[in-house]
Structure formats: structure tokens, C-alpha cells
PDB file of C-alpha atoms in Angstrom:
ATOM      1  CA  ASP A 111       0.035  -0.094   0.099  1.00 64.00           C
ATOM      2  CA  THR A 112       1.692   3.175  -1.314  1.00 69.00           C
ATOM      3  CA  ALA A 113       1.935   5.821   1.439  1.00 91.00           C
ATOM      4  CA  VAL A 114       2.740   8.859  -0.635  1.00 95.00           C
ATOM      5  CA  SER A 115       1.769   8.505  -4.409  1.00 95.00           C
ATOM      6  CA  GLN A 116       2.364  10.846  -7.322  1.00 96.00           C
ATOM      7  CA  THR A 117       1.100  10.777 -11.009  1.00 96.00           C
ATOM      8  CA  PRO A 118       2.337  10.578 -13.446  1.00 96.00           C
ATOM      9  CA  LYS A 119       5.744   9.073 -12.860  1.00 95.00           C
ATOM     10  CA  TYR A 120       7.062  10.628 -16.081  1.00 96.00           C
ATOM     11  CA  LEU A 121       5.925  13.689 -17.939  1.00 97.00           C
ATOM     12  CA  VAL A 122       7.444  14.808 -21.384  1.00 97.00           C
ATOM     13  CA  THR A 123       5.919  17.933 -22.994  1.00 96.00           C
ATOM     14  CA  GLN A 124       6.709  20.885 -25.034  1.00 96.00           C
ATOM     15  CA  MET A 125       7.825  24.202 -23.959  1.00 96.00           C
ATOM     16  CA  GLY A 126       4.927  26.613 -23.316  1.00 96.00           C
ATOM     17  CA  ASN A 127       2.315  23.947 -22.271  1.00 97.00           C
ATOM     18  CA  ASP A 128       0.494  23.647 -18.999  1.00 97.00           C
ATOM     19  CA  LYS A 129       0.603  20.637 -16.945  1.00 97.00           C
ATOM     20  CA  SER A 130      -0.359  19.195 -13.665  1.00 97.00           C
ATOM     21  CA  ILE A 131       1.386  16.884 -11.122  1.00 97.00           C
ATOM     22  CA  LYS A 132      -1.005  14.786  -8.534  1.00 97.00           C
ATOM     23  CA  CYS A 133       0.003  13.775  -5.312  1.00 97.00           C
ATOM     24  CA  GLU A 134      -1.935  11.642  -2.475  1.00 97.00           C
ATOM     25  CA  GLN A 135      -1.094  10.386   0.901  1.00 96.00           C
ATOM     26  CA  ASN A 136      -2.754   7.902   2.837  1.00 95.00           C
ATOM     27  CA  LEU A 137      -0.837   8.320   6.064  1.00 92.00           C
ATOM     28  CA  GLY A 138      -3.278  10.691   7.688  1.00 90.00           C
ATOM     29  CA  HIS A 139      -0.650  13.278   7.724  1.00 90.00           C
ATOM     30  CA  ASP A 140      -1.766  17.095   8.095  1.00 88.00           C
ATOM     31  CA  THR A 141       1.347  18.481   6.249  1.00 90.00           C
ATOM     32  CA  MET A 142       2.403  17.923   2.633  1.00 92.00           C
ATOM     33  CA  TYR A 143       5.343  19.471   0.628  1.00 93.00           C
ATOM     34  CA  TRP A 144       6.597  19.839  -3.060  1.00 95.00           C
ATOM     35  CA  TYR A 145      10.262  19.689  -3.782  1.00 95.00           C
ATOM     36  CA  LYS A 146      12.264  19.957  -6.683  1.00 95.00           C
ATOM     37  CA  GLN A 147      15.425  18.088  -7.586  1.00 94.00           C
ATOM     38  CA  ASP A 148      17.573  19.538 -10.304  1.00 90.00           C
ATOM     39  CA  SER A 149      20.025  17.966 -12.785  1.00 83.00           C
ATOM     40  CA  LYS A 150      22.742  18.173 -10.128  1.00 81.00           C
ATOM     41  CA  LYS A 151      20.525  16.263  -7.619  1.00 80.00           C
ATOM     42  CA  PHE A 152      20.034  19.216  -5.262  1.00 87.00           C
ATOM     43  CA  LEU A 153      16.603  19.000  -3.663  1.00 93.00           C
ATOM     44  CA  LYS A 154      14.899  22.381  -2.668  1.00 93.00           C
ATOM     45  CA  ILE A 155      11.389  22.868  -1.050  1.00 92.00           C
ATOM     46  CA  MET A 156       9.034  24.724  -2.969  1.00 93.00           C
ATOM     47  CA  PHE A 157       5.875  24.746  -1.174  1.00 90.00           C
ATOM     48  CA  SER A 158       4.466  23.310   2.325  1.00 89.00           C
ATOM     49  CA  TYR A 159       0.609  23.094   2.904  1.00 88.00           C
ATOM     50  CA  ASN A 160      -0.937  22.355   6.269  1.00 85.00           C
ATOM     51  CA  ASN A 161      -4.445  20.951   6.405  1.00 82.00           C
ATOM     52  CA  LYS A 162      -5.129  23.076   3.073  1.00 81.00           C
ATOM     53  CA  GLU A 163      -3.259  26.107   4.224  1.00 84.00           C
ATOM     54  CA  LEU A 164      -0.165  27.314   2.675  1.00 86.00           C
ATOM     55  CA  ILE A 165       2.580  27.770   5.150  1.00 83.00           C
ATOM     56  CA  ILE A 166       5.704  27.617   2.978  1.00 81.00           C
ATOM     57  CA  ASN A 167       6.247  29.466  -0.126  1.00 82.00           C
ATOM     58  CA  GLU A 168       9.818  29.690  -1.215  1.00 83.00           C
ATOM     59  CA  THR A 169      11.017  31.850  -4.268  1.00 78.00           C
ATOM     60  CA  VAL A 170       9.307  29.943  -7.030  1.00 87.00           C
ATOM     61  CA  PRO A 171       7.813  31.552 -10.116  1.00 90.00           C
ATOM     62  CA  ASN A 172       4.289  32.258 -10.143  1.00 91.00           C
ATOM     63  CA  ARG A 173       3.715  29.893 -13.088  1.00 95.00           C
ATOM     64  CA  PHE A 174       3.918  27.253 -10.316  1.00 95.00           C
ATOM     65  CA  SER A 175       0.616  27.081  -8.326  1.00 93.00           C
ATOM     66  CA  PRO A 176      -0.059  24.287  -5.574  1.00 92.00           C
ATOM     67  CA  LYS A 177      -3.537  23.319  -4.911  1.00 92.00           C
ATOM     68  CA  SER A 178      -4.717  21.328  -1.906  1.00 91.00           C
ATOM     69  CA  PRO A 179      -8.495  20.200  -2.218  1.00 91.00           C
ATOM     70  CA  ASP A 180      -8.181  18.404   1.155  1.00 91.00           C
ATOM     71  CA  LYS A 181      -5.275  17.443   3.530  1.00 88.00           C
ATOM     72  CA  ALA A 182      -4.652  14.175   1.728  1.00 94.00           C
ATOM     73  CA  HIS A 183      -4.065  15.755  -1.623  1.00 95.00           C
ATOM     74  CA  LEU A 184      -1.651  18.357  -2.850  1.00 95.00           C
ATOM     75  CA  ASN A 185      -1.481  18.932  -6.713  1.00 96.00           C
ATOM     76  CA  LEU A 186       1.092  21.212  -8.494  1.00 96.00           C
ATOM     77  CA  HIS A 187       0.038  23.098 -11.624  1.00 96.00           C
ATOM     78  CA  ILE A 188       2.753  24.567 -13.903  1.00 96.00           C
ATOM     79  CA  ASN A 189       1.820  27.077 -16.480  1.00 96.00           C
ATOM     80  CA  SER A 190       3.894  27.968 -19.510  1.00 96.00           C
ATOM     81  CA  LEU A 191       6.535  25.431 -19.069  1.00 96.00           C
ATOM     82  CA  GLU A 192      10.234  26.520 -19.599  1.00 95.00           C
ATOM     83  CA  LEU A 193      13.252  24.425 -20.326  1.00 95.00           C
ATOM     84  CA  GLY A 194      14.507  25.100 -16.831  1.00 93.00           C
ATOM     85  CA  ASP A 195      11.434  23.372 -15.365  1.00 95.00           C
ATOM     86  CA  SER A 196      12.860  19.882 -16.411  1.00 96.00           C
ATOM     87  CA  ALA A 197      13.659  18.280 -13.037  1.00 96.00           C
ATOM     88  CA  VAL A 198      12.276  15.630 -10.748  1.00 96.00           C
ATOM     89  CA  TYR A 199       9.458  16.996  -8.444  1.00 97.00           C
ATOM     90  CA  PHE A 200       8.857  15.114  -5.323  1.00 96.00           C
ATOM     91  CA  CYS A 201       5.826  15.338  -2.959  1.00 96.00           C
ATOM     92  CA  ALA A 202       6.242  14.449   0.724  1.00 94.00           C
ATOM     93  CA  SER A 203       3.989  14.456   3.860  1.00 92.00           C
ATOM     94  CA  SER A 204       4.581  14.610   7.714  1.00 89.00           C
ATOM     95  CA  PRO A 205       2.326  14.961  10.695  1.00 85.00           C
ATOM     96  CA  TYR A 206       1.906  18.335  12.077  1.00 72.00           C
ATOM     97  CA  ARG A 207       2.489  18.935  15.720  1.00 60.00           C
ATOM     98  CA  ALA A 208       3.653  21.876  17.764  1.00 48.00           C
ATOM     99  CA  SER A 209       6.971  20.206  18.275  1.00 52.00           C
ATOM    100  CA  TYR A 210       7.539  18.294  15.059  1.00 58.00           C
ATOM    101  CA  SER A 211      11.233  17.815  15.954  1.00 59.00           C
ATOM    102  CA  ASN A 212      10.694  13.849  16.029  1.00 72.00           C
ATOM    103  CA  GLN A 213       8.544  13.327  12.878  1.00 77.00           C
ATOM    104  CA  PRO A 214      10.282  12.504   9.258  1.00 85.00           C
ATOM    105  CA  GLN A 215       8.779  13.392   6.249  1.00 89.00           C
ATOM    106  CA  HIS A 216       7.719  10.423   3.744  1.00 91.00           C
ATOM    107  CA  PHE A 217       8.414  11.110   0.103  1.00 93.00           C
ATOM    108  CA  GLY A 218       6.898   9.768  -3.035  1.00 94.00           C
ATOM    109  CA  ASP A 219       8.731   8.176  -5.874  1.00 93.00           C
ATOM    110  CA  GLY A 220       8.973  11.505  -7.919  1.00 95.00           C
ATOM    111  CA  THR A 221       7.612  12.926 -11.030  1.00 97.00           C
ATOM    112  CA  ARG A 222      10.443  13.068 -14.016  1.00 96.00           C
ATOM    113  CA  LEU A 223       9.367  16.306 -16.007  1.00 97.00           C
ATOM    114  CA  SER A 224      11.186  16.841 -19.237  1.00 96.00           C
ATOM    115  CA  ILE A 225      10.613  19.628 -21.370  1.00 95.00           C
ATOM    116  CA  LEU A 226      11.272  19.480 -25.042  1.00 91.00           C
TER     117      LEU A 226
ATOM    118  CA  LYS B 231      19.856  31.163   5.412  1.00 84.00           C
ATOM    119  CA  GLN B 232      20.869  27.799   6.145  1.00 88.00           C
ATOM    120  CA  GLU B 233      23.304  25.694   3.940  1.00 92.00           C
ATOM    121  CA  VAL B 234      24.064  22.134   4.090  1.00 96.00           C
ATOM    122  CA  THR B 235      27.311  20.456   2.781  1.00 96.00           C
ATOM    123  CA  GLN B 236      28.100  16.885   2.432  1.00 97.00           C
ATOM    124  CA  ILE B 237      31.622  15.640   1.722  1.00 92.00           C
ATOM    125  CA  PRO B 238      32.464  13.531  -0.072  1.00 92.00           C
ATOM    126  CA  ALA B 239      30.390  13.665  -2.946  1.00 94.00           C
ATOM    127  CA  ALA B 240      30.952  10.122  -3.896  1.00 95.00           C
ATOM    128  CA  LEU B 241      32.472   7.196  -2.079  1.00 94.00           C
ATOM    129  CA  SER B 242      33.691   3.766  -2.890  1.00 96.00           C
ATOM    130  CA  VAL B 243      34.447   0.948  -0.516  1.00 96.00           C
ATOM    131  CA  PRO B 244      34.889  -2.897  -0.631  1.00 97.00           C
ATOM    132  CA  GLU B 245      32.220  -4.905   1.068  1.00 97.00           C
ATOM    133  CA  GLY B 246      32.651  -5.265   4.773  1.00 97.00           C
ATOM    134  CA  GLU B 247      34.272  -2.010   5.448  1.00 97.00           C
ATOM    135  CA  ASN B 248      32.757   0.701   7.628  1.00 96.00           C
ATOM    136  CA  LEU B 249      31.201   3.882   5.838  1.00 96.00           C
ATOM    137  CA  VAL B 250      31.558   7.377   7.274  1.00 96.00           C
ATOM    138  CA  LEU B 251      29.506  10.199   5.733  1.00 97.00           C
ATOM    139  CA  ASN B 252      29.698  13.683   6.645  1.00 97.00           C
ATOM    140  CA  CYS B 253      27.269  16.634   6.869  1.00 97.00           C
ATOM    141  CA  SER B 254      27.753  20.333   7.832  1.00 97.00           C
ATOM    142  CA  PHE B 255      25.325  23.060   8.278  1.00 96.00           C
ATOM    143  CA  THR B 256      25.803  26.867   8.867  1.00 95.00           C
ATOM    144  CA  ASP B 257      23.053  27.480  11.223  1.00 91.00           C
ATOM    145  CA  SER B 258      22.718  25.792  14.574  1.00 89.00           C
ATOM    146  CA  ALA B 259      19.350  26.671  15.206  1.00 88.00           C
ATOM    147  CA  ILE B 260      17.887  23.628  13.771  1.00 89.00           C
ATOM    148  CA  TYR B 261      14.948  21.536  15.234  1.00 87.00           C
ATOM    149  CA  ASN B 262      16.381  18.164  13.811  1.00 90.00           C
ATOM    150  CA  LEU B 263      18.885  16.668  11.499  1.00 93.00           C
ATOM    151  CA  GLN B 264      17.437  13.890   9.282  1.00 94.00           C
ATOM    152  CA  TRP B 265      19.482  11.245   7.145  1.00 97.00           C
ATOM    153  CA  PHE B 266      17.658   9.939   3.900  1.00 96.00           C
ATOM    154  CA  ARG B 267      18.703   7.249   1.337  1.00 97.00           C
ATOM    155  CA  GLN B 268      17.792   7.623  -2.212  1.00 95.00           C
ATOM    156  CA  ASP B 269      18.016   4.801  -4.764  1.00 93.00           C
ATOM    157  CA  PRO B 270      17.931   5.473  -8.612  1.00 88.00           C
ATOM    158  CA  GLY B 271      14.630   6.481  -9.830  1.00 83.00           C
ATOM    159  CA  LYS B 272      13.061   6.330  -6.349  1.00 86.00           C
ATOM    160  CA  GLY B 273      12.102   8.767  -3.721  1.00 89.00           C
ATOM    161  CA  LEU B 274      13.805   9.240  -0.286  1.00 92.00           C
ATOM    162  CA  THR B 275      13.476   6.913   2.546  1.00 93.00           C
ATOM    163  CA  SER B 276      14.063   8.141   6.020  1.00 93.00           C
ATOM    164  CA  LEU B 277      16.759   6.325   7.978  1.00 96.00           C
ATOM    165  CA  LEU B 278      17.325   8.233  11.132  1.00 95.00           C
ATOM    166  CA  LEU B 279      16.047  11.376  12.607  1.00 92.00           C
ATOM    167  CA  ILE B 280      18.198  13.357  15.494  1.00 93.00           C
ATOM    168  CA  GLN B 281      16.278  15.719  17.463  1.00 89.00           C
ATOM    169  CA  SER B 282      18.256  19.056  18.399  1.00 89.00           C
ATOM    170  CA  SER B 283      18.393  17.843  21.972  1.00 89.00           C
ATOM    171  CA  GLN B 284      19.882  14.470  21.231  1.00 92.00           C
ATOM    172  CA  ARG B 285      23.625  13.521  20.272  1.00 95.00           C
ATOM    173  CA  GLU B 286      23.019  10.618  18.345  1.00 95.00           C
ATOM    174  CA  GLN B 287      20.370   7.898  16.853  1.00 95.00           C
ATOM    175  CA  THR B 288      20.892   4.212  16.248  1.00 96.00           C
ATOM    176  CA  SER B 289      19.215   1.822  13.872  1.00 95.00           C
ATOM    177  CA  GLY B 290      20.636  -1.646  12.984  1.00 96.00           C
ATOM    178  CA  ARG B 291      24.021  -0.943  11.636  1.00 97.00           C
ATOM    179  CA  LEU B 292      23.201   2.725  11.245  1.00 97.00           C
ATOM    180  CA  ASN B 293      24.347   5.329  13.739  1.00 98.00           C
ATOM    181  CA  ALA B 294      23.973   9.035  13.200  1.00 97.00           C
ATOM    182  CA  SER B 295      25.756  11.573  15.562  1.00 97.00           C
ATOM    183  CA  LEU B 296      24.901  15.325  16.010  1.00 97.00           C
ATOM    184  CA  ASP B 297      27.040  18.230  17.215  1.00 96.00           C
ATOM    185  CA  LYS B 298      25.046  21.527  16.803  1.00 93.00           C
ATOM    186  CA  SER B 299      27.950  23.562  18.233  1.00 92.00           C
ATOM    187  CA  SER B 300      30.152  22.801  15.533  1.00 95.00           C
ATOM    188  CA  GLY B 301      27.415  22.447  12.934  1.00 95.00           C
ATOM    189  CA  ARG B 302      28.310  18.715  12.047  1.00 97.00           C
ATOM    190  CA  SER B 303      26.502  15.361  11.724  1.00 97.00           C
ATOM    191  CA  THR B 304      28.099  11.986  10.833  1.00 97.00           C
ATOM    192  CA  LEU B 305      26.390   8.975   9.451  1.00 97.00           C
ATOM    193  CA  TYR B 306      28.328   5.725  10.194  1.00 97.00           C
ATOM    194  CA  ILE B 307      27.164   2.461   8.436  1.00 97.00           C
ATOM    195  CA  ALA B 308      29.060  -0.567   9.818  1.00 97.00           C
ATOM    196  CA  ALA B 309      30.097  -3.585   7.836  1.00 97.00           C
ATOM    197  CA  SER B 310      28.747  -2.171   4.501  1.00 97.00           C
ATOM    198  CA  GLN B 311      27.108  -4.390   1.958  1.00 97.00           C
ATOM    199  CA  PRO B 312      26.215  -4.020  -1.702  1.00 97.00           C
ATOM    200  CA  GLY B 313      22.805  -3.294  -0.835  1.00 96.00           C
ATOM    201  CA  ASP B 314      23.983   0.023   0.888  1.00 97.00           C
ATOM    202  CA  SER B 315      24.839   1.415  -2.576  1.00 97.00           C
ATOM    203  CA  ALA B 316      22.659   4.343  -2.938  1.00 97.00           C
ATOM    204  CA  THR B 317      22.738   8.280  -2.577  1.00 96.00           C
ATOM    205  CA  TYR B 318      22.639   9.190   1.315  1.00 98.00           C
ATOM    206  CA  LEU B 319      21.238  12.686   1.941  1.00 97.00           C
ATOM    207  CA  CYS B 320      21.128  14.831   5.032  1.00 97.00           C
ATOM    208  CA  ALA B 321      18.825  17.596   5.886  1.00 95.00           C
ATOM    209  CA  ALA B 322      18.477  20.080   8.461  1.00 93.00           C
ATOM    210  CA  GLY B 323      15.031  20.777   9.933  1.00 89.00           C
ATOM    211  CA  LEU B 324      14.001  24.215  10.646  1.00 81.00           C
ATOM    212  CA  ALA B 325      10.988  25.133  13.175  1.00 70.00           C
ATOM    213  CA  ALA B 326       8.855  27.007  10.663  1.00 62.00           C
ATOM    214  CA  GLY B 327       6.686  24.415   8.776  1.00 64.00           C
ATOM    215  CA  ASN B 328       9.089  21.524   9.407  1.00 73.00           C
ATOM    216  CA  LYS B 329      11.154  23.041   6.468  1.00 83.00           C
ATOM    217  CA  LEU B 330      13.905  20.728   5.381  1.00 90.00           C
ATOM    218  CA  THR B 331      17.178  22.202   3.756  1.00 92.00           C
ATOM    219  CA  PHE B 332      19.088  19.388   2.123  1.00 95.00           C
ATOM    220  CA  GLY B 333      22.770  18.830   1.305  1.00 96.00           C
ATOM    221  CA  GLY B 334      23.869  17.682  -2.165  1.00 95.00           C
ATOM    222  CA  GLY B 335      24.172  14.013  -1.226  1.00 96.00           C
ATOM    223  CA  THR B 336      27.080  11.443  -0.997  1.00 97.00           C
ATOM    224  CA  ARG B 337      26.902   8.752  -3.806  1.00 96.00           C
ATOM    225  CA  VAL B 338      27.918   5.510  -2.239  1.00 97.00           C
ATOM    226  CA  LEU B 339      29.089   2.034  -3.996  1.00 97.00           C
ATOM    227  CA  VAL B 340      29.713  -0.780  -2.135  1.00 97.00           C
ATOM    228  CA  LYS B 341      31.746  -3.457  -4.034  1.00 96.00           C
ATOM    229  CA  PRO B 342      31.258  -7.015  -3.583  1.00 94.00           C
TER     230      PRO B 342
END
């Protein structure tokens, strides 16, 4: 039973298109995240939502818009795709507590986005 | 701004040797320090999480230490096996939103 699942696993599309990546977690967690891993394998956080509320929004172009219909889902929509958007996008989730110091994040397998 | 560095970037050892992976961070005001494993084409698997009040955590052959004052964490893997071959990532956890700042990873190859 997959804990954090992302779809699609691979996404190949042309520059200028709009695409969405979906993420779902069945762990009962309150907090979900989107990370970007570039070609040099550096992982950077993009967004974090707690119970459908945005709590982290790093310096990300506004072409990227996260949407959380409920606390088990966090989707990522990307408008006007550019070559530099090619990367692996990871979704993650964790419980939300006043002191989350002992709660690791659980990651999905990633979505490999390639822009032609 | 928190920066996390991992040295070396790659490591190759014969089976049975102990592995030592280093992680350093610039801001000691962390909530926790986490170690993850990433296999090719896969997501990250959490290995160990050390809270800021702790000095180390152990799980089986894995032991991770944390020295906040010097901004360092070390992951030890005893008696390495070929199945330990993967990329190991450390991440410093900040309070706000459980935000993680990742290092660049250490790619490990254990030769049979």
C-alpha cells in the first residue's frame, strides 16, 4: 500500500504547455510538501501546506501554483513550461505537531518532468 | 540562510568496510537533522532523525551523531554491504513548517 503516491511518474511535454502533477497520501498526515530536484541532484523545497493552508512558499515563479483540495491531496500546476523546469518533482508528507522535531517526512517516488 | 554541505560527494568501498558520511550545516538553530537514502529512480527513504536535543541515534548497522555547536552530523554504516549502495542525503530541519534544507548528497558504491 503506497503511502505517498504521485502521478504521473514521467511527464514529457513541450515548452509553453500547462501541466499538472498530482499527489496523494494515505498516512493521515496534516502537512504536505513539494520539492524540486534539479539535474545536479539538489533537493529544494517549493511549497508546504498544512491542512489545506499554505505555510511555506519559497521563491518559486508564479507559474507554479499548488492546490490542496483536502489534507490528503496536494497537486502542482505549472503554466507556460520552460526548459529550466525540467527536473524531478517530489511530494512529501508529515504529521503536524507543535513540536514536529521527531517526525520524519515521507516521500513519493517523484515525477520526472522533461521539457522539449 | 541555512546551507548544508556533504563531503565527499562520492565514495567507493569494498564490502565489509565501515562507511563514514559527513554533513555540515551553517545555522545551528535546527529542530532536527535527518538522514535519507535515495535509490536511483526512487524517492527518499528516512533512515534516522536526530532531534536537536539529542547527540545520536542508532538503527541496526546505522548510527548518526549530531554536534550542533560545530554544525556537524556524521552517519556511520557498519560492515557495508552491496545493498547499501545508494545516495545518502542529510537535511537540516527548521522550526517553521518543518522545512528541510538538504545537502547535495553522497553517492556510495559498495563493491562485492
